[in-house]
mmCIF file of C-alpha atoms in Angstrom:
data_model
loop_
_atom_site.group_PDB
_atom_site.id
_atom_site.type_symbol
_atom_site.label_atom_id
_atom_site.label_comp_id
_atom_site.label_asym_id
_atom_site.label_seq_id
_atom_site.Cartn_x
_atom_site.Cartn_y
_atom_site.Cartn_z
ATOM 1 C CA UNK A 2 92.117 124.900 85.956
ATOM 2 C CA UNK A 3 94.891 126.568 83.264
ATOM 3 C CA UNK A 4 97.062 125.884 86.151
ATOM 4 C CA UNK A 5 96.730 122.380 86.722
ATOM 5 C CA UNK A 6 96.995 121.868 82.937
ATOM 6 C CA UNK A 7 100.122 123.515 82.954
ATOM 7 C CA UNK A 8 101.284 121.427 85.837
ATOM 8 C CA UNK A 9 100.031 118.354 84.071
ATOM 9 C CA UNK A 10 101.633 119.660 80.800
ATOM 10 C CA UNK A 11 104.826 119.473 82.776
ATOM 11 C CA UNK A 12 104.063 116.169 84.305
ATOM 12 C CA UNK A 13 103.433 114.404 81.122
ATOM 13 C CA UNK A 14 106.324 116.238 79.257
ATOM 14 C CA UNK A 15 109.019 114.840 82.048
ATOM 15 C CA UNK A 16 107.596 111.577 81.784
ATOM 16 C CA UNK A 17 107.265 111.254 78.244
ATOM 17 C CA UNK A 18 111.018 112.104 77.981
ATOM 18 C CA UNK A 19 111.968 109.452 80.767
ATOM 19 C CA UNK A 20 110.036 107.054 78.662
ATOM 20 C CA UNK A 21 112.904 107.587 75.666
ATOM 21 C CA UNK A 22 115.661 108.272 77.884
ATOM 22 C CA UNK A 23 116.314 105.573 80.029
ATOM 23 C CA UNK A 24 118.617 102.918 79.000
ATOM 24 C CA UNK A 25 116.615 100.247 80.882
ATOM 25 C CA UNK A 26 113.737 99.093 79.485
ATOM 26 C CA UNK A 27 112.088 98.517 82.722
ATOM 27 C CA UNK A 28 112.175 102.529 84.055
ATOM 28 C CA UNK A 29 111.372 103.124 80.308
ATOM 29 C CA UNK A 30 107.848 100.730 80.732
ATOM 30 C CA UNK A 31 107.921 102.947 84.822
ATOM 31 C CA UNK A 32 108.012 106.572 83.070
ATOM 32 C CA UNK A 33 104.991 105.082 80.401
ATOM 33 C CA UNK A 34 103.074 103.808 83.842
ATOM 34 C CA UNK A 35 103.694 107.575 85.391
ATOM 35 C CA UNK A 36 102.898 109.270 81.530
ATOM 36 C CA UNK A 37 99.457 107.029 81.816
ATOM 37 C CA UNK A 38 98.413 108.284 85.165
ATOM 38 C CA UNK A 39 99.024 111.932 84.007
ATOM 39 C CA UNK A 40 96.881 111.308 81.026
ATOM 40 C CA UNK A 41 93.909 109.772 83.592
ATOM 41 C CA UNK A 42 94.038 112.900 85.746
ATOM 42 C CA UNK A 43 93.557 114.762 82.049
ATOM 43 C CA UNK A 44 90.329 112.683 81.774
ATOM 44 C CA UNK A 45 89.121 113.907 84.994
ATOM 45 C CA UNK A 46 89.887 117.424 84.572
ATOM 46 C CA UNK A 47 87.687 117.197 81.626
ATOM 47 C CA UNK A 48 85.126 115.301 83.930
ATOM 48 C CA UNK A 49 85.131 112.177 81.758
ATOM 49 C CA UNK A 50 85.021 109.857 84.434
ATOM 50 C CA UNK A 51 84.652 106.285 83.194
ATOM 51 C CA UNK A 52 87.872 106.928 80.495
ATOM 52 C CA UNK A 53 90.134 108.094 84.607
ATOM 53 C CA UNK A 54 89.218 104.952 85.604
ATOM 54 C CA UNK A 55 89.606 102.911 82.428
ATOM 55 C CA UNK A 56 93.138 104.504 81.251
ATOM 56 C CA UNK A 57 93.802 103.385 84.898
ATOM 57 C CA UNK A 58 92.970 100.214 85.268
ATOM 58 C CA UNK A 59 93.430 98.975 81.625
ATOM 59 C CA UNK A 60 96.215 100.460 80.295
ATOM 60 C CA UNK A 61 98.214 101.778 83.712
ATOM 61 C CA UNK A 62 96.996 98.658 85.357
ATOM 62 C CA UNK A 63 97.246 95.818 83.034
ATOM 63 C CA UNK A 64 98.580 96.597 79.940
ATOM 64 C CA UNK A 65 101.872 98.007 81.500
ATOM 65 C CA UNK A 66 102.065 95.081 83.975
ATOM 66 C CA UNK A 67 101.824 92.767 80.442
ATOM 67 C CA UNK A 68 104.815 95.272 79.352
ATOM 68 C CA UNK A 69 106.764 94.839 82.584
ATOM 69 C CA UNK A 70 106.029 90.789 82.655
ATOM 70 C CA UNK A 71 107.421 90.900 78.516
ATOM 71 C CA UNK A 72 110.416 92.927 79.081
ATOM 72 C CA UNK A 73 110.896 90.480 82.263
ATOM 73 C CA UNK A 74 110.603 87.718 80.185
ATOM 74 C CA UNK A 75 113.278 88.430 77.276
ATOM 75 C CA UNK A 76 115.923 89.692 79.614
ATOM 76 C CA UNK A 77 115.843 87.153 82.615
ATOM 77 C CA UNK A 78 119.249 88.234 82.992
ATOM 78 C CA UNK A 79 119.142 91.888 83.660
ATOM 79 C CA UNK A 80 119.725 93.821 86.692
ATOM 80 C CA UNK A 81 115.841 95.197 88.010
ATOM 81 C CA UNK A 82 117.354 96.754 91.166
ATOM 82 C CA UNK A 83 116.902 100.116 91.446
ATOM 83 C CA UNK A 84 119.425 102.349 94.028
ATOM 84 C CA UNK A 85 118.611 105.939 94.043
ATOM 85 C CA UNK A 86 121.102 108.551 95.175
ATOM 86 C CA UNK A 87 119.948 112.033 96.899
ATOM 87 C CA UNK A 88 118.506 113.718 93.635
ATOM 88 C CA UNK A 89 116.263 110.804 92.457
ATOM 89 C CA UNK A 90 114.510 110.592 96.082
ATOM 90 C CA UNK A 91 113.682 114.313 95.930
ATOM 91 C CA UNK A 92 112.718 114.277 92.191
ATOM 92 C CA UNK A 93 110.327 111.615 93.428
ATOM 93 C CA UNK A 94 109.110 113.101 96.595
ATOM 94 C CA UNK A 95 108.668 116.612 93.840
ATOM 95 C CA UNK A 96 107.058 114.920 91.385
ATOM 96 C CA UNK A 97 104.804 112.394 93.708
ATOM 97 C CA UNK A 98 104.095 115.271 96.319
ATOM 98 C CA UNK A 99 102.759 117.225 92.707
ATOM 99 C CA UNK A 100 101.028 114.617 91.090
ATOM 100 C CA UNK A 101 99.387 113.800 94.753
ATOM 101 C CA UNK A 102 98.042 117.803 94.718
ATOM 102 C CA UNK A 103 96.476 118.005 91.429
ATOM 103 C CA UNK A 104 94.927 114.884 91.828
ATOM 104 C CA UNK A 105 93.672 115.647 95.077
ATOM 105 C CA UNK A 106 92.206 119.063 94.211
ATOM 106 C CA UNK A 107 90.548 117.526 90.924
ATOM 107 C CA UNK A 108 88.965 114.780 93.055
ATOM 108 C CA UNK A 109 86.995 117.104 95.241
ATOM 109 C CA UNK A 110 85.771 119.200 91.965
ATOM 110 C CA UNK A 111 87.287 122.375 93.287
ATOM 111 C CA UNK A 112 90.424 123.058 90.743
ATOM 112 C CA UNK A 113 93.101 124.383 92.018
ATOM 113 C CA UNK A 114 91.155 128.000 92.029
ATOM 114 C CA UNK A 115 89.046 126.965 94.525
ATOM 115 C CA UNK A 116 85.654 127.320 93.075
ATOM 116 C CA UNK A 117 83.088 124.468 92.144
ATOM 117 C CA UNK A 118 83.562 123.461 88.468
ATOM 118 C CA UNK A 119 80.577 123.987 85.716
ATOM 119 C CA UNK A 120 80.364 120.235 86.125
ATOM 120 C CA UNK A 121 77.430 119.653 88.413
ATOM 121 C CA UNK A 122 76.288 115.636 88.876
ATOM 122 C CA UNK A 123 73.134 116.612 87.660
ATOM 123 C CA UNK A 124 74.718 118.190 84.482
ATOM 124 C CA UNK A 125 77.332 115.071 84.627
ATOM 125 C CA UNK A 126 74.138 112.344 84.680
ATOM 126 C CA UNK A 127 72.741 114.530 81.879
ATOM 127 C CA UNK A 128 75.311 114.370 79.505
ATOM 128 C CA UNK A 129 75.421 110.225 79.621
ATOM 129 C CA UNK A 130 79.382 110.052 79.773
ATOM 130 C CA UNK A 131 79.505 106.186 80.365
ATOM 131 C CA UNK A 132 76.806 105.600 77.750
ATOM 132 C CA UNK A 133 77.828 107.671 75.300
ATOM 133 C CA UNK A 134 81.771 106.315 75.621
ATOM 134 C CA UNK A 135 80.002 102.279 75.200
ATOM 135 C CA UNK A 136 78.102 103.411 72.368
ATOM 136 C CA UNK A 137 80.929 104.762 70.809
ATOM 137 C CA UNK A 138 83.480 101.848 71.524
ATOM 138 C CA UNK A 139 80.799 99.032 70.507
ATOM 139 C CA UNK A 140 79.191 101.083 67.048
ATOM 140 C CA UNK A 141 82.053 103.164 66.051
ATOM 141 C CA UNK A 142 85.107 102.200 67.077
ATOM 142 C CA UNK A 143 84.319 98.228 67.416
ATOM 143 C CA UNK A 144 87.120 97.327 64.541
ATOM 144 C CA UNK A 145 89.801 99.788 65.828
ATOM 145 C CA UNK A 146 89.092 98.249 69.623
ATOM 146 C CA UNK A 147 89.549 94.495 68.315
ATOM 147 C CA UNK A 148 92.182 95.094 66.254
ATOM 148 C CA UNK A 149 94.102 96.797 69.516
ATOM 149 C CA UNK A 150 92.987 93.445 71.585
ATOM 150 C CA UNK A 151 94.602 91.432 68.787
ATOM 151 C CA UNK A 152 97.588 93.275 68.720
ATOM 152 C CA UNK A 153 98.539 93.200 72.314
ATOM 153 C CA UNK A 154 97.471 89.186 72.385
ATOM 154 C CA UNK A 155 100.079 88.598 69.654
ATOM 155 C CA UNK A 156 102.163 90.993 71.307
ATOM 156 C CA UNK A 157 102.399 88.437 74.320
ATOM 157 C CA UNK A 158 102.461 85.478 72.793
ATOM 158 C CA UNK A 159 105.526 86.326 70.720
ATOM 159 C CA UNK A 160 107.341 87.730 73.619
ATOM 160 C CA UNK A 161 106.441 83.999 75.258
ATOM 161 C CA UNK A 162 107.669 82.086 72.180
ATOM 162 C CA UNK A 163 111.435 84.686 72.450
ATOM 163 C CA UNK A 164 111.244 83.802 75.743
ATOM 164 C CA UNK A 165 110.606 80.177 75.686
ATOM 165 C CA UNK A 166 113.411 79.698 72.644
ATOM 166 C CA UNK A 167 116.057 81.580 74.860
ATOM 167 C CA UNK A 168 115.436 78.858 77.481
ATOM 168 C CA UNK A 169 115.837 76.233 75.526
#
């Protein structure tokens, strides 16, 4: 487990620092996609479930296809093709081929050590993770949740209106 961490670690490290690097915004919005993923496979390591598939499909899913569509929509202009040389195809191939691994090994509840994890289903069903993540987003964390949903609506509809005037 401490070694898929550290391989994780790595993972979200490298694509953290493609997120600010880039000079296109679009593989800036790409490294944030491959940063999200890294952060779902953190969710299952921890056995949390219902927040791997929610940080995938919300906020790798559609929130970053909302980013891609805004960034689309206020440079209509700009070049999107991407032409790797040699070193970005094995980067890719590296970093997939890694990413693939952990991911794999977590899925089947074996680690990378081999051995089962403390996390039994029976503990799993126990514990309540789905029900105790609603109760917390709908008692505790209702405002902080809304507020986010506002943010990203206004978030769209301003990049619409930029978008829209630049037509004109």
């Amino acid at each position: 487990m401490v070694v898929g961490f550290a391989i994780l670690a790595a993972w979200e490290l490298v694509t953290a620092a493609g997120v600010v690097a880039f000079r296109k915004p679009i593989y800036n919005a790409l490294s944030l996609v491959a940063n999200m993923l890294g952060l779902a496979v953190l969710f299952l390591m921890l056995n949390a479930q219902f927040l791997f598939a929610a940080q995938i499909i919300v906020y790798a899913g559609a929130v970053m296809v909302l980013f891609v569509f805004i960034i689309a929509l206020m440079n209509p202009e700009a070049d999107i093709s991407f032409s790797p040389s040699g070193t970005e195809w094995i980067y890719g191939v590296v970093f997939g081929g890694i990413f693939a691994a952990l991911l794999g090994a977590l899925l089947f509840n074996r680690g990378l050590t081999g051995r089962p994890g403390p996390f039994t289903p029976a503990v799993i069903d126990a514990a309540g993770n789905v029900q105790a993540v609603g109760t917390a987003l709908y008692t505790t964390f209702l405002l902080p949740v809304e507020v986010t949903s506002v943010l990203l609506l206004m978030a769209a509809v301003g990049a619409v209106y930029l978008a829209m005037r630049r037509i004109r």
